Every structure is written in structure tokens, then in C-alpha cells.
Coordinates of C-alpha atoms in Angstrom, one line a residue:
X1 CA 4.4 -4.8 -6.0
X2 CA 7.4 -5.2 -3.8
X3 CA 9.2 -6.9 -6.6
X4 CA 8.7 -4.0 -9.0
X5 CA 9.5 -1.3 -6.5
X6 CA 12.7 -3.2 -5.4
X7 CA 13.8 -3.5 -9.0
X8 CA 13.0 0.1 -9.6
X9 CA 15.1 1.2 -6.6
X10 CA 18.1 -1.0 -7.6
X11 CA 18.1 0.5 -11.1
X12 CA 17.7 4.0 -9.6
X13 CA 20.7 3.4 -7.4
X14 CA 22.8 2.2 -10.3
X15 CA 21.7 4.9 -12.8
X16 CA 22.0 8.1 -10.7
X17 CA 25.7 7.7 -9.9
X18 CA 26.4 7.0 -13.5
X19 CA 24.5 10.1 -14.6
X20 CA 26.4 12.3 -12.2
X21 CA 29.8 10.8 -13.2
X22 CA 29.3 10.8 -17.0
X23 CA 27.3 13.9 -17.6
X24 CA 27.6 17.5 -16.7
X25 CA 24.7 17.3 -14.2
X26 CA 25.2 19.1 -11.0
X27 CA 25.5 16.8 -8.0
X28 CA 23.1 18.9 -5.9
X29 CA 20.5 18.7 -8.6
X30 CA 21.0 14.9 -9.0
X31 CA 20.7 14.4 -5.3
X32 CA 17.5 16.4 -5.0
X33 CA 16.0 14.5 -8.0
X34 CA 17.2 11.2 -6.4
X35 CA 15.4 12.1 -3.1
X36 CA 12.2 13.1 -5.0
X37 CA 12.2 9.7 -6.8
X38 CA 13.5 7.6 -3.9
X39 CA 11.1 8.8 -1.1
X40 CA 7.8 7.8 -2.8
X41 CA 9.4 4.5 -3.9
X42 CA 10.3 3.7 -0.3
X43 CA 6.8 4.7 0.9
X44 CA 5.3 2.5 -1.7
X45 CA 7.5 -0.4 -0.5
X46 CA 6.5 0.2 3.1
X47 CA 2.8 0.1 2.2
X48 CA 3.3 -3.1 0.2
X49 CA 5.2 -4.8 2.9
X50 CA 2.7 -3.7 5.6
X51 CA -0.1 -5.3 3.7
X52 CA 1.6 -8.6 3.3
X53 CA 1.5 -9.3 7.1
X54 CA -1.2 -11.6 8.4
X55 CA -4.3 -10.0 9.9
X56 CA -5.8 -11.2 13.2
X57 CA -9.5 -11.9 12.7
X58 CA -11.8 -12.5 15.6
X59 CA -14.5 -14.8 14.2
X60 CA -16.5 -15.5 17.3
X61 CA -17.6 -12.7 19.6
X62 CA -18.8 -13.2 23.2
X63 CA -22.2 -14.7 23.9
X64 CA -23.6 -11.4 25.3
X65 CA -22.6 -9.6 22.1
X66 CA -24.2 -12.3 20.0
X67 CA -27.5 -12.0 21.8
X68 CA -27.4 -8.3 21.7
X69 CA -26.7 -8.3 17.9
X70 CA -29.7 -10.7 17.2
X71 CA -32.4 -8.8 19.2
X72 CA -33.6 -6.6 16.3
X73 CA -32.5 -8.6 13.4
X74 CA -34.5 -11.9 13.5
X75 CA -38.2 -12.4 14.6
X76 CA -37.9 -16.0 15.8
X77 CA -37.4 -17.8 19.0
X78 CA -34.9 -20.3 17.5
X79 CA -31.7 -19.5 19.6
X80 CA -29.4 -21.5 17.4
X81 CA -30.5 -19.6 14.3
X82 CA -29.9 -16.3 16.1
X83 CA -26.5 -17.5 17.2
X84 CA -25.4 -18.5 13.7
X85 CA -26.6 -15.4 12.1
X86 CA -24.8 -13.2 14.6
X87 CA -21.6 -15.2 14.2
X88 CA -21.6 -14.7 10.4
X89 CA -22.6 -11.1 10.7
X90 CA -19.6 -10.4 13.1
X91 CA -17.2 -12.3 10.9
X92 CA -18.3 -10.5 7.8
X93 CA -17.9 -7.1 9.5
X94 CA -14.4 -7.9 10.6
X95 CA -13.4 -9.2 7.2
X96 CA -14.8 -6.1 5.5
X97 CA -12.9 -3.8 7.8
X98 CA -9.7 -5.7 7.2
X99 CA -10.2 -5.7 3.4
X100 CA -11.0 -2.0 3.3
X101 CA -7.9 -1.2 5.2
X102 CA -5.7 -3.3 3.0
X103 CA -7.2 -1.9 -0.2
X104 CA -6.6 1.6 1.1
X105 CA -3.0 1.0 1.8
X106 CA -2.4 -0.8 -1.5
X107 CA -3.9 2.2 -3.3
X108 CA -1.5 4.5 -1.4
X109 CA 1.4 2.3 -2.3
X110 CA 0.5 2.3 -6.0
X111 CA 0.0 6.1 -6.0
X112 CA 3.5 6.5 -4.4
X113 CA 5.0 4.2 -7.0
X114 CA 3.3 6.1 -9.9
X115 CA 4.6 9.4 -8.4
X116 CA 8.1 8.0 -8.2
X117 CA 8.0 6.8 -11.9
X118 CA 6.7 10.3 -12.9
X119 CA 9.5 12.0 -11.0
X120 CA 12.1 9.7 -12.6
X121 CA 10.6 10.5 -16.1
X122 CA 10.9 14.2 -15.4
X123 CA 14.5 13.7 -14.1
X124 CA 15.3 11.8 -17.3
X125 CA 13.8 14.5 -19.5
X126 CA 15.8 17.2 -17.7
X127 CA 19.0 15.2 -18.3
X128 CA 18.2 14.8 -22.0
X129 CA 17.3 18.5 -22.4
X130 CA 20.5 19.6 -20.5
X131 CA 22.5 17.2 -22.8
X132 CA 21.2 18.9 -25.9
X133 CA 21.7 22.5 -24.6
X134 CA 25.4 22.0 -23.9

């Protein structure tokens, strides 16, 4: 996603000055449109970069926490079985929490990117309409 947003921002920064220079579009209008397209794109880029960082995962909790977790889950006296089950349970919980957080931020990033593309489309349509009216 970072590649697409970066390319999008580069093209936007090339096209907007050309539109202002070679058309009769007002600079204030072009600047406002640029902000409405650029801000969601930058937010999308921030979300994408944030989710590319490595997550710290605690795979093995303390012994007291393991015993506490296994009291109600297994009806056996095998301490090793309780220990392994509790370890896997804790690791799965941490992984699920990290994955849910990453998926949420990636969805926000894509939504911001889609919003930026829609705003650019509206900006382009306004330029075309103003070109035909004059």
C-alpha cells in the first residue's frame, strides 16, 4: 500500500501545479482541493507505515499466571499438560490482539486512500466542467 500511496502523492504534486499554471482554475480552489486529497493520502501512508513495524510478542507468561489460567480449563493433574495448554492459550491471545490491531489500522489506511482517490476524481471533474464552461 505504501508504494501506491507514494506514487499517488508524487503524481498529485506534479499535476496540481500544472493544472493551476495551464488552466483558469483559481489558486485558492486548487489549494483547497489539494489539501482535501493530500491529507487522507498522508493518513493512509501513516497507517501503512505504522503497521509495517515489528510487533513485540510475549509468548511465555509467568508461572503464576500459567497456573491461574489452567485451574478452570483442564480437569487433570498432569502439570506439564496444564503448562503447555496455558502457554499456547496465552500466545494465541497475544497474536489475535496484534492481528486485530493491524487489520483495523490497515482498513483505516485503505479507507483514507479510497477517500483521497474520490476527492481527486471530484477535483478532476470540476476542472473538466470548468474547462467546458469557459
